[in-house]
Amino acid sequence: AQRVTQPEKLLSVFKGAPVELKCNYSYSGSPELFWYVQYSRQRLQLLLRHISRESIKGFTADLNKGETSFHLKKPFAQEEDSAMYYCALSTSPTGNQFYFGTGTSLTVIP
Amino acid sequence: GAGVSQSPRYKVAKRGQDVALRCDPISGHVSLFWYQQALGQGPEFLTYFQNEAQLDKSGLPSDRFFAERPEGSVSTLKIQRTQQEDSAVYLCASSLAGGVGTTEAFFGQGTRLTVV
């Protein structure tokens, strides 16, 4: 069963516009949610974790347990934000039960 | 090294051939993970090591897949009798102690395997 759903494979926004990448998860316990980013020709890297409640590169994500969502948001998109974004769910502290979504390719149009 | 290193970066194998993919984790990293990423999909968990112990291999898709980390450092993912469905990017990640979702976990650039 798909534990993490990213409904948009492709998303394009204009520079300076707000951006929201959607993520929904399926898990009955207490999840740990993450966003990973992969810039062109670079390796996959952690962007942010919900437990940190921090803003990285202007991105924030709020865990909504009622809606089982963890959408990634940024008020003003920049060209350098163009990348592949993966939402991920961990159901174990060691991280071996770690599930990625299928990813959303974000393009920021100058 | 500066990061997690995987080799080769690209591998083309004929169907039925055996392949070996190598992962050099960051020095001192205890945990090592292998993931398989098919085209258009997110990475999927294959197996997990803590030092030389393989603690979880539940994600290995068949008994043709075998992973080892004999000295608790370098790891090798071996695929026997490769099939076309094995074509994917194979990602390795290592972390100091915690899981993949910790800030000290880092991914390699992956090995793209194409089975023809």
PDB file of C-alpha atoms in Angstrom:
ATOM      1  CA  ALA A   1       0.000   0.000   0.000  1.00  0.00           C
ATOM      2  CA  GLN A   2       1.245   3.455  -0.878  1.00  0.00           C
ATOM      3  CA  ARG A   3       2.160   5.132   2.361  1.00  0.00           C
ATOM      4  CA  VAL A   4       3.133   8.482   0.890  1.00  0.00           C
ATOM      5  CA  THR A   5       1.260  10.170  -1.915  1.00  0.00           C
ATOM      6  CA  GLN A   6       2.462  13.116  -3.916  1.00  0.00           C
ATOM      7  CA  PRO A   7      -0.356  13.818  -6.349  1.00  0.00           C
ATOM      8  CA  GLU A   8       1.559  16.161  -8.633  1.00  0.00           C
ATOM      9  CA  LYS A   9       4.373  14.760 -10.738  1.00  0.00           C
ATOM     10  CA  LEU A  10       5.079  18.135 -12.311  1.00  0.00           C
ATOM     11  CA  LEU A  11       4.523  21.618 -10.940  1.00  0.00           C
ATOM     12  CA  SER A  12       5.432  24.916 -12.578  1.00  0.00           C
ATOM     13  CA  VAL A  13       5.207  28.324 -10.944  1.00  0.00           C
ATOM     14  CA  PHE A  14       6.500  31.753 -11.832  1.00  0.00           C
ATOM     15  CA  LYS A  15       9.351  33.311  -9.903  1.00  0.00           C
ATOM     16  CA  GLY A  16       8.006  35.214  -6.930  1.00  0.00           C
ATOM     17  CA  ALA A  17       4.760  33.268  -6.811  1.00  0.00           C
ATOM     18  CA  PRO A  18       3.809  31.087  -3.855  1.00  0.00           C
ATOM     19  CA  VAL A  19       4.418  27.384  -4.191  1.00  0.00           C
ATOM     20  CA  GLU A  20       2.861  24.415  -2.423  1.00  0.00           C
ATOM     21  CA  LEU A  21       3.932  20.831  -2.983  1.00  0.00           C
ATOM     22  CA  LYS A  22       1.345  18.412  -1.684  1.00  0.00           C
ATOM     23  CA  CYS A  23       2.026  15.323   0.358  1.00  0.00           C
ATOM     24  CA  ASN A  24      -0.430  12.970   2.031  1.00  0.00           C
ATOM     25  CA  TYR A  25       0.503   9.954   4.090  1.00  0.00           C
ATOM     26  CA  SER A  26      -1.116   6.819   5.383  1.00  0.00           C
ATOM     27  CA  TYR A  27      -0.060   5.648   8.831  1.00  0.00           C
ATOM     28  CA  SER A  28      -2.021   4.988  11.975  1.00  0.00           C
ATOM     29  CA  GLY A  29       0.803   5.588  14.439  1.00  0.00           C
ATOM     30  CA  SER A  30       2.879   8.671  15.169  1.00  0.00           C
ATOM     31  CA  PRO A  31       4.701   9.453  11.964  1.00  0.00           C
ATOM     32  CA  GLU A  32       7.876  11.319  11.310  1.00  0.00           C
ATOM     33  CA  LEU A  33       7.639  13.231   8.061  1.00  0.00           C
ATOM     34  CA  PHE A  34      10.394  14.641   5.924  1.00  0.00           C
ATOM     35  CA  TRP A  35      10.998  16.521   2.714  1.00  0.00           C
ATOM     36  CA  TYR A  36      13.985  15.651   0.538  1.00  0.00           C
ATOM     37  CA  VAL A  37      15.247  17.626  -2.440  1.00  0.00           C
ATOM     38  CA  GLN A  38      17.353  16.618  -5.414  1.00  0.00           C
ATOM     39  CA  TYR A  39      18.781  19.418  -7.523  1.00  0.00           C
ATOM     40  CA  SER A  40      19.897  18.703 -11.065  1.00  0.00           C
ATOM     41  CA  ARG A  41      22.900  16.379 -11.129  1.00  0.00           C
ATOM     42  CA  GLN A  42      23.185  16.420  -7.351  1.00  0.00           C
ATOM     43  CA  ARG A  43      22.489  13.808  -4.747  1.00  0.00           C
ATOM     44  CA  LEU A  44      19.348  13.436  -2.712  1.00  0.00           C
ATOM     45  CA  GLN A  45      19.495  15.528   0.443  1.00  0.00           C
ATOM     46  CA  LEU A  46      17.329  16.182   3.442  1.00  0.00           C
ATOM     47  CA  LEU A  47      15.487  19.517   3.233  1.00  0.00           C
ATOM     48  CA  LEU A  48      13.515  19.534   6.453  1.00  0.00           C
ATOM     49  CA  ARG A  49      11.878  17.383   9.136  1.00  0.00           C
ATOM     50  CA  HIS A  50       8.571  18.081  10.775  1.00  0.00           C
ATOM     51  CA  ILE A  51       9.984  17.556  14.260  1.00  0.00           C
ATOM     52  CA  SER A  52      12.436  20.391  13.718  1.00  0.00           C
ATOM     53  CA  ARG A  53       9.693  22.874  12.914  1.00  0.00           C
ATOM     54  CA  GLU A  54      12.250  24.945  11.062  1.00  0.00           C
ATOM     55  CA  SER A  55      12.328  26.891   7.842  1.00  0.00           C
ATOM     56  CA  ILE A  56      14.983  25.877   5.344  1.00  0.00           C
ATOM     57  CA  LYS A  57      15.661  28.021   2.268  1.00  0.00           C
ATOM     58  CA  GLY A  58      12.338  29.709   2.953  1.00  0.00           C
ATOM     59  CA  PHE A  59      10.413  26.428   2.884  1.00  0.00           C
ATOM     60  CA  THR A  60       8.133  25.311   5.679  1.00  0.00           C
ATOM     61  CA  ALA A  61       5.944  22.268   6.154  1.00  0.00           C
ATOM     62  CA  ASP A  62       3.292  21.679   8.783  1.00  0.00           C
ATOM     63  CA  LEU A  63       2.142  18.245   9.811  1.00  0.00           C
ATOM     64  CA  ASN A  64      -1.646  18.072   9.787  1.00  0.00           C
ATOM     65  CA  LYS A  65      -2.608  14.839  11.467  1.00  0.00           C
ATOM     66  CA  GLY A  66      -6.311  15.395  10.846  1.00  0.00           C
ATOM     67  CA  GLU A  67      -5.798  15.618   7.107  1.00  0.00           C
ATOM     68  CA  THR A  68      -2.734  13.301   7.163  1.00  0.00           C
ATOM     69  CA  SER A  69      -0.859  15.869   5.149  1.00  0.00           C
ATOM     70  CA  PHE A  70       2.594  17.419   5.175  1.00  0.00           C
ATOM     71  CA  HIS A  71       2.521  19.978   2.390  1.00  0.00           C
ATOM     72  CA  LEU A  72       5.689  21.933   1.574  1.00  0.00           C
ATOM     73  CA  LYS A  73       5.236  25.671   1.129  1.00  0.00           C
ATOM     74  CA  LYS A  74       7.226  28.704   0.167  1.00  0.00           C
ATOM     75  CA  PRO A  75       5.716  32.174  -0.166  1.00  0.00           C
ATOM     76  CA  PHE A  76       7.977  33.406  -2.986  1.00  0.00           C
ATOM     77  CA  ALA A  77       9.530  30.846  -5.322  1.00  0.00           C
ATOM     78  CA  GLN A  78      13.042  31.400  -6.646  1.00  0.00           C
ATOM     79  CA  GLU A  79      14.638  29.950  -9.774  1.00  0.00           C
ATOM     80  CA  GLU A  80      17.107  27.986  -7.672  1.00  0.00           C
ATOM     81  CA  ASP A  81      14.188  26.123  -6.115  1.00  0.00           C
ATOM     82  CA  SER A  82      13.726  24.168  -9.335  1.00  0.00           C
ATOM     83  CA  ALA A  83      14.362  20.562  -8.349  1.00  0.00           C
ATOM     84  CA  MET A  84      12.776  17.215  -7.588  1.00  0.00           C
ATOM     85  CA  TYR A  85      11.082  17.084  -4.201  1.00  0.00           C
ATOM     86  CA  TYR A  86      10.290  13.893  -2.313  1.00  0.00           C
ATOM     87  CA  CYS A  87       8.090  13.593   0.728  1.00  0.00           C
ATOM     88  CA  ALA A  88       9.031  10.751   3.068  1.00  0.00           C
ATOM     89  CA  LEU A  89       7.605   8.974   6.087  1.00  0.00           C
ATOM     90  CA  SER A  90       9.457   7.130   8.816  1.00  0.00           C
ATOM     91  CA  THR A  91       7.695   4.578  10.980  1.00  0.00           C
ATOM     92  CA  SER A  92      10.707   3.450  12.948  1.00  0.00           C
ATOM     93  CA  PRO A  93      13.349   5.318  14.965  1.00  0.00           C
ATOM     94  CA  THR A  94      16.197   3.570  13.167  1.00  0.00           C
ATOM     95  CA  GLY A  95      14.858   4.788   9.859  1.00  0.00           C
ATOM     96  CA  ASN A  96      14.937   1.475   8.056  1.00  0.00           C
ATOM     97  CA  GLN A  97      11.176   1.651   7.683  1.00  0.00           C
ATOM     98  CA  PHE A  98      11.388   4.762   5.596  1.00  0.00           C
ATOM     99  CA  TYR A  99       9.029   5.399   2.730  1.00  0.00           C
ATOM    100  CA  PHE A 100       9.415   7.922  -0.051  1.00  0.00           C
ATOM    101  CA  GLY A 101       6.709   9.367  -2.269  1.00  0.00           C
ATOM    102  CA  THR A 102       7.039   9.350  -6.046  1.00  0.00           C
ATOM    103  CA  GLY A 103       8.278  12.921  -6.126  1.00  0.00           C
ATOM    104  CA  THR A 104       7.208  16.245  -7.593  1.00  0.00           C
ATOM    105  CA  SER A 105       9.346  18.011 -10.155  1.00  0.00           C
ATOM    106  CA  LEU A 106       9.177  21.743  -9.475  1.00  0.00           C
ATOM    107  CA  THR A 107      10.068  24.223 -12.188  1.00  0.00           C
ATOM    108  CA  VAL A 108      10.265  27.901 -11.345  1.00  0.00           C
ATOM    109  CA  ILE A 109       9.798  29.990 -14.464  1.00  0.00           C
ATOM    110  CA  PRO A 110      11.850  33.196 -14.578  1.00  0.00           C
TER     111      PRO A 110
ATOM    112  CA  GLY B   1      36.107  10.832   1.839  1.00  0.00           C
ATOM    113  CA  ALA B   2      33.997  13.935   1.529  1.00  0.00           C
ATOM    114  CA  GLY B   3      30.765  12.046   1.031  1.00  0.00           C
ATOM    115  CA  VAL B   4      29.159   8.747   0.221  1.00  0.00           C
ATOM    116  CA  SER B   5      30.762   7.360  -2.906  1.00  0.00           C
ATOM    117  CA  GLN B   6      29.143   4.812  -5.190  1.00  0.00           C
ATOM    118  CA  SER B   7      30.695   2.961  -8.076  1.00  0.00           C
ATOM    119  CA  PRO B   8      30.246   2.465 -10.875  1.00  0.00           C
ATOM    120  CA  ARG B   9      28.054   5.473 -11.660  1.00  0.00           C
ATOM    121  CA  TYR B  10      26.578   3.655 -14.658  1.00  0.00           C
ATOM    122  CA  LYS B  11      26.376  -0.019 -15.421  1.00  0.00           C
ATOM    123  CA  VAL B  12      24.926  -1.762 -18.451  1.00  0.00           C
ATOM    124  CA  ALA B  13      24.428  -5.468 -18.006  1.00  0.00           C
ATOM    125  CA  LYS B  14      23.122  -8.121 -20.335  1.00  0.00           C
ATOM    126  CA  ARG B  15      20.151 -10.032 -19.012  1.00  0.00           C
ATOM    127  CA  GLY B  16      21.391 -12.945 -16.959  1.00  0.00           C
ATOM    128  CA  GLN B  17      24.682 -11.306 -16.033  1.00  0.00           C
ATOM    129  CA  ASP B  18      25.731 -10.852 -12.403  1.00  0.00           C
ATOM    130  CA  VAL B  19      26.567  -7.322 -11.204  1.00  0.00           C
ATOM    131  CA  ALA B  20      28.179  -5.868  -8.089  1.00  0.00           C
ATOM    132  CA  LEU B  21      27.540  -2.319  -6.936  1.00  0.00           C
ATOM    133  CA  ARG B  22      29.838  -0.697  -4.422  1.00  0.00           C
ATOM    134  CA  CYS B  23      29.162   1.857  -1.717  1.00  0.00           C
ATOM    135  CA  ASP B  24      31.853   3.671   0.265  1.00  0.00           C
ATOM    136  CA  PRO B  25      30.125   5.358   3.204  1.00  0.00           C
ATOM    137  CA  ILE B  26      31.406   8.356   5.084  1.00  0.00           C
ATOM    138  CA  SER B  27      34.188   7.240   7.396  1.00  0.00           C
ATOM    139  CA  GLY B  28      32.882   6.349  10.828  1.00  0.00           C
ATOM    140  CA  HIS B  29      29.278   6.050   9.776  1.00  0.00           C
ATOM    141  CA  VAL B  30      27.660   3.122  11.519  1.00  0.00           C
ATOM    142  CA  SER B  31      24.425   2.816   9.579  1.00  0.00           C
ATOM    143  CA  LEU B  32      24.247   2.036   5.876  1.00  0.00           C
ATOM    144  CA  PHE B  33      21.154   1.762   3.718  1.00  0.00           C
ATOM    145  CA  TRP B  34      20.493   0.610   0.156  1.00  0.00           C
ATOM    146  CA  TYR B  35      17.555   1.905  -1.858  1.00  0.00           C
ATOM    147  CA  GLN B  36      16.247   1.099  -5.342  1.00  0.00           C
ATOM    148  CA  GLN B  37      14.730   3.878  -7.406  1.00  0.00           C
ATOM    149  CA  ALA B  38      12.896   2.858 -10.554  1.00  0.00           C
ATOM    150  CA  LEU B  39      12.182   5.430 -13.258  1.00  0.00           C
ATOM    151  CA  GLY B  40       9.509   7.867 -12.156  1.00  0.00           C
ATOM    152  CA  GLN B  41       9.337   6.436  -8.660  1.00  0.00           C
ATOM    153  CA  GLY B  42      10.671   7.397  -5.280  1.00  0.00           C
ATOM    154  CA  PRO B  43      13.478   5.436  -3.646  1.00  0.00           C
ATOM    155  CA  GLU B  44      12.375   2.134  -2.103  1.00  0.00           C
ATOM    156  CA  PHE B  45      14.124   0.522   0.838  1.00  0.00           C
ATOM    157  CA  LEU B  46      16.174  -2.601   0.153  1.00  0.00           C
ATOM    158  CA  THR B  47      18.343  -3.322   3.168  1.00  0.00           C
ATOM    159  CA  TYR B  48      20.009  -1.817   6.238  1.00  0.00           C
ATOM    160  CA  PHE B  49      23.299  -2.475   8.036  1.00  0.00           C
ATOM    161  CA  GLN B  50      24.529  -1.424  11.409  1.00  0.00           C
ATOM    162  CA  ASN B  51      28.278  -1.902  11.213  1.00  0.00           C
ATOM    163  CA  GLU B  52      28.696  -5.343   9.625  1.00  0.00           C
ATOM    164  CA  ALA B  53      25.353  -6.675  10.803  1.00  0.00           C
ATOM    165  CA  GLN B  54      22.544  -6.740   8.273  1.00  0.00           C
ATOM    166  CA  LEU B  55      19.617  -5.860  10.520  1.00  0.00           C
ATOM    167  CA  ASP B  56      16.906  -5.649   7.902  1.00  0.00           C
ATOM    168  CA  LYS B  57      16.786  -7.138   4.421  1.00  0.00           C
ATOM    169  CA  SER B  58      13.043  -7.151   4.052  1.00  0.00           C
ATOM    170  CA  GLY B  59      13.130  -4.876   1.018  1.00  0.00           C
ATOM    171  CA  LEU B  60      15.285  -7.117  -1.164  1.00  0.00           C
ATOM    172  CA  PRO B  61      12.942  -8.075  -4.022  1.00  0.00           C
ATOM    173  CA  SER B  62      14.211 -11.610  -4.570  1.00  0.00           C
ATOM    174  CA  ASP B  63      16.913 -14.054  -3.582  1.00  0.00           C
ATOM    175  CA  ARG B  64      18.905 -12.821  -6.569  1.00  0.00           C
ATOM    176  CA  PHE B  65      19.726  -9.747  -4.493  1.00  0.00           C
ATOM    177  CA  PHE B  66      22.427  -9.997  -1.876  1.00  0.00           C
ATOM    178  CA  ALA B  67      24.173  -7.310   0.150  1.00  0.00           C
ATOM    179  CA  GLU B  68      27.163  -7.455   2.421  1.00  0.00           C
ATOM    180  CA  ARG B  69      29.299  -5.186   4.553  1.00  0.00           C
ATOM    181  CA  PRO B  70      31.936  -7.568   5.901  1.00  0.00           C
ATOM    182  CA  GLU B  71      34.129  -5.080   7.743  1.00  0.00           C
ATOM    183  CA  GLY B  72      31.475  -2.577   8.685  1.00  0.00           C
ATOM    184  CA  SER B  73      32.609  -0.041   6.134  1.00  0.00           C
ATOM    185  CA  VAL B  74      32.336  -0.622   2.372  1.00  0.00           C
ATOM    186  CA  SER B  75      29.180  -2.371   1.241  1.00  0.00           C
ATOM    187  CA  THR B  76      28.454  -4.308  -1.925  1.00  0.00           C
ATOM    188  CA  LEU B  77      25.045  -4.962  -3.413  1.00  0.00           C
ATOM    189  CA  LYS B  78      25.129  -7.971  -5.698  1.00  0.00           C
ATOM    190  CA  ILE B  79      22.444  -8.890  -8.177  1.00  0.00           C
ATOM    191  CA  GLN B  80      22.618 -12.312  -9.761  1.00  0.00           C
ATOM    192  CA  ARG B  81      21.125 -13.237 -13.107  1.00  0.00           C
ATOM    193  CA  THR B  82      19.934  -9.696 -13.756  1.00  0.00           C
ATOM    194  CA  GLN B  83      16.495  -9.158 -15.263  1.00  0.00           C
ATOM    195  CA  GLN B  84      15.125  -6.142 -17.095  1.00  0.00           C
ATOM    196  CA  GLU B  85      12.992  -5.223 -14.116  1.00  0.00           C
ATOM    197  CA  ASP B  86      16.200  -4.718 -12.115  1.00  0.00           C
ATOM    198  CA  SER B  87      16.950  -1.609 -14.197  1.00  0.00           C
ATOM    199  CA  ALA B  88      16.936   1.281 -11.727  1.00  0.00           C
ATOM    200  CA  VAL B  89      19.124   3.683  -9.829  1.00  0.00           C
ATOM    201  CA  TYR B  90      20.561   2.067  -6.719  1.00  0.00           C
ATOM    202  CA  LEU B  91      21.156   4.538  -3.916  1.00  0.00           C
ATOM    203  CA  CYS B  92      23.322   4.088  -0.863  1.00  0.00           C
ATOM    204  CA  ALA B  93      23.016   6.228   2.263  1.00  0.00           C
ATOM    205  CA  SER B  94      25.019   6.264   5.454  1.00  0.00           C
ATOM    206  CA  SER B  95      24.577   7.907   8.809  1.00  0.00           C
ATOM    207  CA  LEU B  96      26.639   8.337  11.937  1.00  0.00           C
ATOM    208  CA  ALA B  97      24.228   6.412  14.074  1.00  0.00           C
ATOM    209  CA  GLY B  98      20.655   7.319  13.386  1.00  0.00           C
ATOM    210  CA  GLY B  99      18.291   6.467  10.594  1.00  0.00           C
ATOM    211  CA  VAL B 100      17.903   7.875   7.128  1.00  0.00           C
ATOM    212  CA  GLY B 101      15.712  10.659   8.410  1.00  0.00           C
ATOM    213  CA  THR B 102      18.338  12.121  10.670  1.00  0.00           C
ATOM    214  CA  THR B 103      20.364  15.165   9.781  1.00  0.00           C
ATOM    215  CA  GLU B 104      23.540  13.140   9.774  1.00  0.00           C
ATOM    216  CA  ALA B 105      22.422  10.815   7.014  1.00  0.00           C
ATOM    217  CA  PHE B 106      23.847  11.341   3.533  1.00  0.00           C
ATOM    218  CA  PHE B 107      23.089   9.793   0.170  1.00  0.00           C
ATOM    219  CA  GLY B 108      25.474   8.800  -2.566  1.00  0.00           C
ATOM    220  CA  GLN B 109      24.894   9.817  -6.164  1.00  0.00           C
ATOM    221  CA  GLY B 110      23.686   6.376  -7.064  1.00  0.00           C
ATOM    222  CA  THR B 111      24.495   3.709  -9.629  1.00  0.00           C
ATOM    223  CA  ARG B 112      22.253   3.623 -12.667  1.00  0.00           C
ATOM    224  CA  LEU B 113      21.847   0.005 -13.739  1.00  0.00           C
ATOM    225  CA  THR B 114      20.436  -0.754 -17.158  1.00  0.00           C
ATOM    226  CA  VAL B 115      19.730  -4.369 -18.031  1.00  0.00           C
ATOM    227  CA  VAL B 116      19.466  -5.018 -21.760  1.00  0.00           C
TER     228      VAL B 116
END
